[in-house]
PDB file of C-alpha atoms in Angstrom:
ATOM      1  CA  ARG T   1      53.821   4.645  17.512  1.00 51.00           C
ATOM      2  CA  ALA T   2      54.886   8.140  18.320  1.00 48.00           C
ATOM      3  CA  ILE T   3      58.188   9.896  18.385  1.00 47.00           C
ATOM      4  CA  HIS T   4      59.327  11.514  21.600  1.00 48.00           C
ATOM      5  CA  PRO T   5      61.151  14.856  21.556  1.00 48.00           C
ATOM      6  CA  THR T   6      64.292  12.951  22.432  1.00 53.00           C
ATOM      7  CA  GLY T   7      64.063  11.080  19.129  1.00 50.00           C
ATOM      8  CA  ILE T   8      63.093   7.793  20.742  1.00 53.00           C
ATOM      9  CA  ILE T   9      60.073   5.890  19.116  1.00 50.00           C
ATOM     10  CA  TYR T  10      57.535   4.725  21.627  1.00 49.00           C
ATOM     11  CA  HIS T  11      54.058   3.231  21.653  1.00 53.00           C
ATOM     12  CA  ASP T  12      51.282   5.440  22.980  1.00 56.00           C
ATOM     13  CA  PRO T  13      48.575   3.049  24.425  1.00 58.00           C
ATOM     14  CA  LEU T  14      45.908   5.907  24.066  1.00 59.00           C
ATOM     15  CA  SER T  15      46.564   6.598  20.381  1.00 64.00           C
ATOM     16  CA  PRO T  16      44.178   3.899  18.946  1.00 62.00           C
ATOM     17  CA  MET T  17      41.293   5.085  21.138  1.00 59.00           C
ATOM     18  CA  ILE T  18      41.934   8.807  20.422  1.00 62.00           C
ATOM     19  CA  GLN T  19      41.874   7.997  16.695  1.00 58.00           C
ATOM     20  CA  HIS T  20      38.561   6.155  17.076  1.00 54.00           C
ATOM     21  CA  LEU T  21      37.112   9.016  19.111  1.00 53.00           C
ATOM     22  CA  LYS T  22      37.979  11.374  16.242  1.00 54.00           C
ATOM     23  CA  GLU T  23      35.894   9.258  13.941  1.00 51.00           C
ATOM     24  CA  SER T  24      32.804   8.910  16.374  1.00 51.00           C
ATOM     25  CA  THR T  25      29.582  10.630  15.809  1.00 56.00           C
ATOM     26  CA  PHE T  26      26.054  10.702  17.216  1.00 61.00           C
ATOM     27  CA  ALA T  27      22.573  11.590  16.012  1.00 72.00           C
ATOM     28  CA  ALA T  28      21.074  14.383  18.129  1.00 75.00           C
ATOM     29  CA  ASN T  29      17.509  13.129  17.871  1.00 81.00           C
ATOM     30  CA  HIS T  30      18.536   9.739  19.003  1.00 84.00           C
ATOM     31  CA  VAL T  31      20.283  11.203  22.006  1.00 87.00           C
ATOM     32  CA  PHE T  32      17.205  13.102  22.906  1.00 88.00           C
ATOM     33  CA  TRP T  33      14.856  10.112  22.686  1.00 90.00           C
ATOM     34  CA  LYS T  34      17.187   7.827  24.571  1.00 91.00           C
ATOM     35  CA  SER T  35      17.683  10.376  27.204  1.00 92.00           C
ATOM     36  CA  TRP T  36      13.960  10.792  27.662  1.00 92.00           C
ATOM     37  CA  LYS T  37      13.478   7.112  28.268  1.00 92.00           C
ATOM     38  CA  ILE T  38      16.344   6.919  30.895  1.00 92.00           C
ATOM     39  CA  LEU T  39      14.902  10.032  32.624  1.00 92.00           C
ATOM     40  CA  ARG T  40      11.437   8.541  32.811  1.00 91.00           C
ATOM     41  CA  SER T  41      12.772   5.275  34.175  1.00 88.00           C
ATOM     42  CA  ARG T  42      14.587   6.883  37.234  1.00 89.00           C
ATOM     43  CA  TYR T  43      13.128  10.435  37.206  1.00 91.00           C
ATOM     44  CA  PHE T  44      13.075  10.987  40.918  1.00 91.00           C
ATOM     45  CA  SER T  45      16.553   9.753  41.609  1.00 89.00           C
ATOM     46  CA  ILE T  46      18.049  11.973  38.989  1.00 92.00           C
ATOM     47  CA  LEU T  47      15.770  14.808  40.132  1.00 91.00           C
ATOM     48  CA  GLY T  48      16.978  14.339  43.651  1.00 91.00           C
ATOM     49  CA  LEU T  49      20.615  14.654  42.723  1.00 91.00           C
ATOM     50  CA  CYS T  50      19.795  17.778  40.617  1.00 90.00           C
ATOM     51  CA  LEU T  51      17.946  19.311  43.598  1.00 90.00           C
ATOM     52  CA  SER T  52      20.988  18.530  45.710  1.00 91.00           C
ATOM     53  CA  LEU T  53      23.187  20.538  43.361  1.00 88.00           C
ATOM     54  CA  PHE T  54      20.646  23.410  43.559  1.00 87.00           C
ATOM     55  CA  ILE T  55      20.542  23.312  47.382  1.00 89.00           C
ATOM     56  CA  THR T  56      24.320  23.116  47.725  1.00 87.00           C
ATOM     57  CA  SER T  57      24.823  26.112  45.341  1.00 83.00           C
ATOM     58  CA  ASN T  58      22.209  28.381  47.021  1.00 81.00           C
ATOM     59  CA  THR T  59      23.301  27.302  50.636  1.00 83.00           C
ATOM     60  CA  SER T  60      26.906  28.301  49.757  1.00 80.00           C
ATOM     61  CA  GLY T  61      25.640  31.637  48.450  1.00 75.00           C
ATOM     62  CA  ILE T  62      23.633  32.355  51.678  1.00 78.00           C
ATOM     63  CA  LEU T  63      26.473  31.440  53.912  1.00 77.00           C
ATOM     64  CA  ALA T  64      28.842  33.515  51.845  1.00 72.00           C
ATOM     65  CA  PHE T  65      26.642  36.551  52.344  1.00 72.00           C
ATOM     66  CA  TYR T  66      26.396  36.042  56.086  1.00 75.00           C
ATOM     67  CA  LEU T  67      30.095  35.152  56.653  1.00 71.00           C
ATOM     68  CA  GLN T  68      31.470  37.993  54.575  1.00 71.00           C
ATOM     69  CA  GLY T  69      33.825  40.091  56.832  1.00 69.00           C
ATOM     70  CA  PHE T  70      33.396  37.681  59.710  1.00 73.00           C
ATOM     71  CA  ASN T  71      36.383  35.380  59.423  1.00 72.00           C
ATOM     72  CA  PRO T  72      38.420  35.064  56.198  1.00 76.00           C
ATOM     73  CA  VAL T  73      39.837  31.757  57.169  1.00 77.00           C
ATOM     74  CA  LEU T  74      36.438  30.185  58.005  1.00 77.00           C
ATOM     75  CA  SER T  75      34.926  31.754  54.830  1.00 78.00           C
ATOM     76  CA  ALA T  76      37.610  30.257  52.609  1.00 80.00           C
ATOM     77  CA  PHE T  77      37.283  26.776  54.337  1.00 83.00           C
ATOM     78  CA  MET T  78      33.472  26.822  53.885  1.00 83.00           C
ATOM     79  CA  ALA T  79      33.872  27.856  50.261  1.00 84.00           C
ATOM     80  CA  PHE T  80      36.256  25.035  49.659  1.00 89.00           C
ATOM     81  CA  LEU T  81      33.785  22.468  51.242  1.00 90.00           C
ATOM     82  CA  PHE T  82      31.008  23.684  49.171  1.00 91.00           C
ATOM     83  CA  VAL T  83      32.943  23.649  45.947  1.00 91.00           C
ATOM     84  CA  VAL T  84      34.073  20.027  46.675  1.00 94.00           C
ATOM     85  CA  ALA T  85      30.533  19.028  47.661  1.00 93.00           C
ATOM     86  CA  TYR T  86      28.988  20.660  44.507  1.00 92.00           C
ATOM     87  CA  PHE T  87      31.341  19.054  41.953  1.00 94.00           C
ATOM     88  CA  GLY T  88      31.247  15.739  43.860  1.00 94.00           C
ATOM     89  CA  ILE T  89      27.477  15.653  43.495  1.00 94.00           C
ATOM     90  CA  GLN T  90      27.817  16.609  39.875  1.00 94.00           C
ATOM     91  CA  LEU T  91      30.221  13.628  39.262  1.00 95.00           C
ATOM     92  CA  THR T  92      27.988  11.398  41.240  1.00 95.00           C
ATOM     93  CA  LEU T  93      25.050  12.390  39.046  1.00 94.00           C
ATOM     94  CA  PHE T  94      27.065  11.578  35.864  1.00 94.00           C
ATOM     95  CA  LYS T  95      28.331   8.276  37.278  1.00 94.00           C
ATOM     96  CA  PHE T  96      24.751   7.339  38.236  1.00 93.00           C
ATOM     97  CA  ILE T  97      23.445   8.100  34.727  1.00 93.00           C
ATOM     98  CA  LEU T  98      26.261   6.178  33.116  1.00 93.00           C
ATOM     99  CA  ARG T  99      25.240   3.204  35.110  1.00 91.00           C
ATOM    100  CA  LEU T 100      21.629   3.501  33.979  1.00 91.00           C
ATOM    101  CA  ILE T 101      22.865   3.821  30.335  1.00 90.00           C
ATOM    102  CA  ASP T 102      24.782   0.538  30.816  1.00 87.00           C
ATOM    103  CA  ARG T 103      21.629  -1.009  32.211  1.00 78.00           C
ATOM    104  CA  GLN T 104      22.892  -1.887  35.589  1.00 66.00           C
ATOM    105  CA  GLU T 105      19.852  -3.070  37.568  1.00 66.00           C
ATOM    106  CA  ARG T 106      21.120  -2.393  41.103  1.00 76.00           C
ATOM    107  CA  ILE T 107      22.751   0.850  41.497  1.00 78.00           C
ATOM    108  CA  THR T 108      23.820   2.002  45.028  1.00 77.00           C
ATOM    109  CA  LEU T 109      24.726   5.528  45.887  1.00 75.00           C
ATOM    110  CA  SER T 110      28.118   4.475  47.374  1.00 77.00           C
ATOM    111  CA  GLU T 111      29.409   3.105  44.057  1.00 84.00           C
ATOM    112  CA  THR T 112      28.551   6.346  42.223  1.00 90.00           C
ATOM    113  CA  ILE T 113      30.271   8.672  44.708  1.00 91.00           C
ATOM    114  CA  PRO T 114      33.639   9.725  43.199  1.00 93.00           C
ATOM    115  CA  GLY T 115      36.868   8.778  45.017  1.00 91.00           C
ATOM    116  CA  THR T 116      39.622  11.035  46.145  1.00 93.00           C
ATOM    117  CA  ARG T 117      41.693  10.202  43.141  1.00 95.00           C
ATOM    118  CA  GLU T 118      38.827  11.047  40.845  1.00 95.00           C
ATOM    119  CA  MET T 119      38.119  14.351  42.492  1.00 95.00           C
ATOM    120  CA  LEU T 120      41.863  15.305  42.339  1.00 96.00           C
ATOM    121  CA  ARG T 121      42.052  14.431  38.636  1.00 96.00           C
ATOM    122  CA  PHE T 122      38.805  16.451  38.053  1.00 96.00           C
ATOM    123  CA  PHE T 123      40.229  19.516  39.737  1.00 96.00           C
ATOM    124  CA  GLY T 124      43.450  18.969  38.012  1.00 96.00           C
ATOM    125  CA  GLY T 125      41.640  19.026  34.668  1.00 95.00           C
ATOM    126  CA  MET T 126      39.729  22.069  35.607  1.00 95.00           C
ATOM    127  CA  PHE T 127      42.983  23.891  36.574  1.00 96.00           C
ATOM    128  CA  SER T 128      44.503  22.864  33.277  1.00 94.00           C
ATOM    129  CA  VAL T 129      41.514  24.014  31.244  1.00 94.00           C
ATOM    130  CA  GLY T 130      41.627  27.366  33.132  1.00 93.00           C
ATOM    131  CA  LEU T 131      45.262  27.814  32.205  1.00 93.00           C
ATOM    132  CA  LEU T 132      44.611  27.022  28.534  1.00 90.00           C
ATOM    133  CA  VAL T 133      41.699  29.375  28.478  1.00 89.00           C
ATOM    134  CA  LEU T 134      43.980  32.078  29.881  1.00 89.00           C
ATOM    135  CA  LEU T 135      46.620  31.122  27.261  1.00 87.00           C
ATOM    136  CA  PHE T 136      43.993  31.772  24.393  1.00 82.00           C
ATOM    137  CA  TYR T 137      43.130  35.141  25.795  1.00 83.00           C
ATOM    138  CA  LEU T 138      46.921  36.050  25.945  1.00 85.00           C
ATOM    139  CA  MET T 139      47.457  34.780  22.360  1.00 83.00           C
ATOM    140  CA  ALA T 140      44.523  36.846  21.080  1.00 79.00           C
ATOM    141  CA  SER T 141      45.790  39.927  22.962  1.00 79.00           C
ATOM    142  CA  VAL T 142      49.329  39.532  21.526  1.00 81.00           C
ATOM    143  CA  ALA T 143      47.943  38.902  17.991  1.00 79.00           C
ATOM    144  CA  GLY T 144      45.898  42.110  18.223  1.00 77.00           C
ATOM    145  CA  TRP T 145      48.635  44.278  19.658  1.00 77.00           C
ATOM    146  CA  PRO T 146      50.146  45.467  16.296  1.00 77.00           C
ATOM    147  CA  PHE T 147      46.762  46.743  15.136  1.00 77.00           C
ATOM    148  CA  ILE T 148      46.638  49.300  17.882  1.00 77.00           C
ATOM    149  CA  TYR T 149      48.586  51.748  15.661  1.00 75.00           C
ATOM    150  CA  TRP T 150      46.040  51.490  12.711  1.00 77.00           C
ATOM    151  CA  ILE T 151      42.569  51.221  14.332  1.00 77.00           C
ATOM    152  CA  GLY T 152      43.191  52.356  18.000  1.00 76.00           C
ATOM    153  CA  VAL T 153      43.157  50.795  21.394  1.00 75.00           C
ATOM    154  CA  ASP T 154      39.312  50.622  21.947  1.00 80.00           C
ATOM    155  CA  LYS T 155      38.776  48.719  18.764  1.00 81.00           C
ATOM    156  CA  VAL T 156      41.509  46.310  19.389  1.00 79.00           C
ATOM    157  CA  LEU T 157      40.199  45.597  22.883  1.00 81.00           C
ATOM    158  CA  GLN T 158      36.784  44.926  21.516  1.00 84.00           C
ATOM    159  CA  GLY T 159      38.048  42.638  18.833  1.00 82.00           C
ATOM    160  CA  THR T 160      40.344  40.846  21.448  1.00 82.00           C
ATOM    161  CA  TYR T 161      37.411  40.254  23.564  1.00 85.00           C
ATOM    162  CA  ILE T 162      35.237  38.881  20.658  1.00 86.00           C
ATOM    163  CA  VAL T 163      37.962  36.576  19.202  1.00 83.00           C
ATOM    164  CA  SER T 164      39.116  35.388  22.624  1.00 84.00           C
ATOM    165  CA  GLY T 165      35.533  34.767  23.703  1.00 86.00           C
ATOM    166  CA  LEU T 166      34.756  32.729  20.605  1.00 88.00           C
ATOM    167  CA  LEU T 167      38.007  30.676  20.953  1.00 86.00           C
ATOM    168  CA  MET T 168      37.263  30.049  24.604  1.00 88.00           C
ATOM    169  CA  PHE T 169      33.786  29.001  23.823  1.00 91.00           C
ATOM    170  CA  TYR T 170      34.820  26.594  21.116  1.00 92.00           C
ATOM    171  CA  PHE T 171      37.557  25.285  23.363  1.00 92.00           C
ATOM    172  CA  LEU T 172      35.297  24.681  26.279  1.00 92.00           C
ATOM    173  CA  ILE T 173      32.918  22.729  23.994  1.00 92.00           C
ATOM    174  CA  ARG T 174      35.899  20.470  22.957  1.00 93.00           C
ATOM    175  CA  VAL T 175      36.974  19.820  26.531  1.00 94.00           C
ATOM    176  CA  ALA T 176      33.502  19.482  28.122  1.00 93.00           C
ATOM    177  CA  PHE T 177      33.538  15.743  28.255  1.00 94.00           C
ATOM    178  CA  TYR T 178      36.802  15.406  30.295  1.00 95.00           C
ATOM    179  CA  PRO T 179      35.072  14.669  33.515  1.00 96.00           C
ATOM    180  CA  PHE T 180      33.373  11.613  31.947  1.00 95.00           C
ATOM    181  CA  PHE T 181      36.729  10.119  30.970  1.00 95.00           C
ATOM    182  CA  ILE T 182      37.973  10.523  34.495  1.00 96.00           C
ATOM    183  CA  ILE T 183      35.025   8.758  36.153  1.00 95.00           C
ATOM    184  CA  ASP T 184      34.425   6.309  33.308  1.00 93.00           C
ATOM    185  CA  LYS T 185      37.919   5.383  31.899  1.00 92.00           C
ATOM    186  CA  HIS T 186      39.870   6.251  35.044  1.00 92.00           C
ATOM    187  CA  VAL T 187      42.477   8.248  33.169  1.00 93.00           C
ATOM    188  CA  GLY T 188      44.435  11.322  34.368  1.00 93.00           C
ATOM    189  CA  ALA T 189      43.588  14.960  33.964  1.00 93.00           C
ATOM    190  CA  PHE T 190      45.649  15.574  30.863  1.00 93.00           C
ATOM    191  CA  GLU T 191      44.657  12.257  29.132  1.00 94.00           C
ATOM    192  CA  SER T 192      40.998  13.113  29.792  1.00 94.00           C
ATOM    193  CA  ILE T 193      41.316  16.434  28.081  1.00 95.00           C
ATOM    194  CA  ARG T 194      43.010  14.937  25.079  1.00 92.00           C
ATOM    195  CA  MET T 195      40.320  12.316  24.797  1.00 92.00           C
ATOM    196  CA  SER T 196      37.540  14.937  25.007  1.00 93.00           C
ATOM    197  CA  ILE T 197      39.128  16.963  22.269  1.00 91.00           C
ATOM    198  CA  ALA T 198      39.324  13.819  20.089  1.00 89.00           C
ATOM    199  CA  LEU T 199      35.718  12.894  21.070  1.00 87.00           C
ATOM    200  CA  THR T 200      34.211  16.181  19.989  1.00 87.00           C
ATOM    201  CA  LYS T 201      35.982  16.313  16.619  1.00 83.00           C
ATOM    202  CA  GLY T 202      33.272  16.418  13.956  1.00 78.00           C
ATOM    203  CA  ASN T 203      30.476  16.689  16.601  1.00 82.00           C
ATOM    204  CA  VAL T 204      30.683  20.363  17.592  1.00 85.00           C
ATOM    205  CA  LEU T 205      27.649  21.371  15.520  1.00 84.00           C
ATOM    206  CA  LYS T 206      25.571  18.625  17.035  1.00 83.00           C
ATOM    207  CA  ILE T 207      26.629  19.611  20.494  1.00 86.00           C
ATOM    208  CA  LEU T 208      25.642  23.163  19.640  1.00 87.00           C
ATOM    209  CA  VAL T 209      22.171  21.978  18.616  1.00 84.00           C
ATOM    210  CA  ILE T 210      21.762  20.328  21.975  1.00 85.00           C
ATOM    211  CA  LEU T 211      22.942  23.398  23.770  1.00 85.00           C
ATOM    212  CA  ALA T 212      20.709  25.589  21.626  1.00 85.00           C
ATOM    213  CA  PHE T 213      17.623  23.529  22.597  1.00 83.00           C
ATOM    214  CA  PHE T 214      18.245  24.096  26.307  1.00 84.00           C
ATOM    215  CA  ALA T 215      19.374  27.625  25.876  1.00 84.00           C
ATOM    216  CA  ILE T 216      16.043  28.539  24.068  1.00 85.00           C
ATOM    217  CA  LEU T 217      13.988  27.424  27.054  1.00 78.00           C
ATOM    218  CA  HIS T 218      16.096  29.585  29.289  1.00 78.00           C
ATOM    219  CA  LEU T 219      15.852  32.557  27.082  1.00 83.00           C
ATOM    220  CA  LEU T 220      12.099  32.174  26.890  1.00 82.00           C
ATOM    221  CA  TYR T 221      12.014  32.459  30.759  1.00 76.00           C
ATOM    222  CA  LEU T 222      14.209  35.471  30.689  1.00 79.00           C
ATOM    223  CA  TYR T 223      12.078  37.114  27.927  1.00 81.00           C
ATOM    224  CA  PHE T 224       8.662  36.620  29.652  1.00 79.00           C
ATOM    225  CA  ASN T 225      10.115  37.539  33.060  1.00 76.00           C
ATOM    226  CA  TYR T 226      11.454  40.839  31.332  1.00 78.00           C
ATOM    227  CA  LEU T 227       7.979  41.584  29.813  1.00 80.00           C
ATOM    228  CA  GLY T 228       6.459  41.205  33.226  1.00 78.00           C
ATOM    229  CA  TYR T 229       4.408  37.917  32.848  1.00 78.00           C
ATOM    230  CA  PRO T 230       5.047  36.265  36.206  1.00 77.00           C
ATOM    231  CA  VAL T 231       2.683  33.321  35.575  1.00 79.00           C
ATOM    232  CA  VAL T 232       4.411  32.358  32.351  1.00 79.00           C
ATOM    233  CA  SER T 233       7.953  32.975  33.639  1.00 77.00           C
ATOM    234  CA  THR T 234       7.074  30.903  36.838  1.00 78.00           C
ATOM    235  CA  VAL T 235       5.856  28.094  34.719  1.00 81.00           C
ATOM    236  CA  LEU T 236       8.990  28.138  32.542  1.00 79.00           C
ATOM    237  CA  SER T 237      11.106  28.309  35.665  1.00 78.00           C
ATOM    238  CA  MET T 238       9.451  25.250  37.125  1.00 81.00           C
ATOM    239  CA  LEU T 239       9.798  23.475  33.806  1.00 83.00           C
ATOM    240  CA  SER T 240      13.492  24.272  33.772  1.00 80.00           C
ATOM    241  CA  SER T 241      14.049  23.145  37.371  1.00 79.00           C
ATOM    242  CA  PHE T 242      12.051  19.887  37.154  1.00 87.00           C
ATOM    243  CA  PHE T 243      12.480  18.960  33.665  1.00 88.00           C
ATOM    244  CA  VAL T 244      15.258  20.870  31.634  1.00 86.00           C
ATOM    245  CA  VAL T 245      18.109  20.572  34.232  1.00 87.00           C
ATOM    246  CA  PRO T 246      17.644  16.753  34.804  1.00 92.00           C
ATOM    247  CA  LEU T 247      17.139  16.056  31.056  1.00 92.00           C
ATOM    248  CA  SER T 248      20.274  18.150  30.113  1.00 91.00           C
ATOM    249  CA  SER T 249      22.354  16.033  32.463  1.00 92.00           C
ATOM    250  CA  VAL T 250      21.131  12.811  30.972  1.00 94.00           C
ATOM    251  CA  VAL T 251      21.549  14.174  27.482  1.00 93.00           C
ATOM    252  CA  ILE T 252      25.238  14.968  27.965  1.00 93.00           C
ATOM    253  CA  ALA T 253      25.945  11.528  29.486  1.00 94.00           C
ATOM    254  CA  VAL T 254      24.061   9.700  26.656  1.00 93.00           C
ATOM    255  CA  ALA T 255      25.831  11.693  23.937  1.00 90.00           C
ATOM    256  CA  TYR T 256      29.162  10.738  25.676  1.00 92.00           C
ATOM    257  CA  ARG T 257      28.379   7.127  25.934  1.00 91.00           C
ATOM    258  CA  ASP T 258      27.054   6.898  22.333  1.00 86.00           C
ATOM    259  CA  MET T 259      30.240   8.355  20.973  1.00 82.00           C
ATOM    260  CA  VAL T 260      32.689   6.006  22.886  1.00 84.00           C
ATOM    261  CA  ARG T 261      30.606   2.786  23.294  1.00 71.00           C
ATOM    262  CA  ALA T 262      31.641   1.386  19.825  1.00 53.00           C
ATOM    263  CA  TYR T 263      35.308   1.529  20.697  1.00 48.00           C
ATOM    264  CA  LYS T 264      36.873  -1.879  20.937  1.00 45.00           C
ATOM    265  CA  PRO T 265      40.661  -1.939  21.448  1.00 43.00           C
ATOM    266  CA  ASP T 266      42.580  -4.179  18.975  1.00 41.00           C
ATOM    267  CA  GLU T 267      44.705  -7.001  20.220  1.00 38.00           C
ATOM    268  CA  THR T 268      47.699  -5.103  18.780  1.00 35.00           C
ATOM    269  CA  ASP T 269      46.931  -2.083  20.831  1.00 39.00           C
ATOM    270  CA  GLY T 270      48.399  -3.483  23.995  1.00 38.00           C
TER     271      GLY T 270
END
């Protein structure tokens, strides 16, 4: 039960699940091994969707370069199409991986393509997250304003950037799973953000371990590319494109599924 601002007591159907998600956890090593097995079983299918993301992203960049200053209406329309296509492929990839995790033998592309409602909810969630990130920045700016008279404008601005950056990064980790709830649980944008925040409670450090693993490989590529070792940087780039990117997509989906799979609604929940 929950109390509405008007004073009326009502039953929130999502409360039991959110409470369970707060208590969920996962083992990072288990997630990696399970993800590796899933990736091996349907490697080329997952790789194909990842390459589709790569092609869509680069094609949009090329077209944006050639269309700049040509026709602003056409440029805006093409940008809209590519944004919808990119995130549509991203959601398709996640839905496909979730089907693999659930061990569905026959998976067709048509059943993994997100519908219009799912896409609208996804962009609604993205817009909401953007507003909340902006709110964090404004709150950090307001909190730092009184210190201008003691330490100066420059130091306050630096502190604001650091504090707001850390808050934004932490918040983005907490809401990172909201697209999964939209395509898996078919909830709205706001409910998916609530569930993602509940899901990641107590799991932030483990998520950071996963992110650090993939970040290290990317940093190695940048390091050797900076030192001028083209062969090593090329090998790392190919490793990232054909292994790290597909594996990271599977890892995220497996971590999500492991944290919510144990949830069973009680008979009293409805």
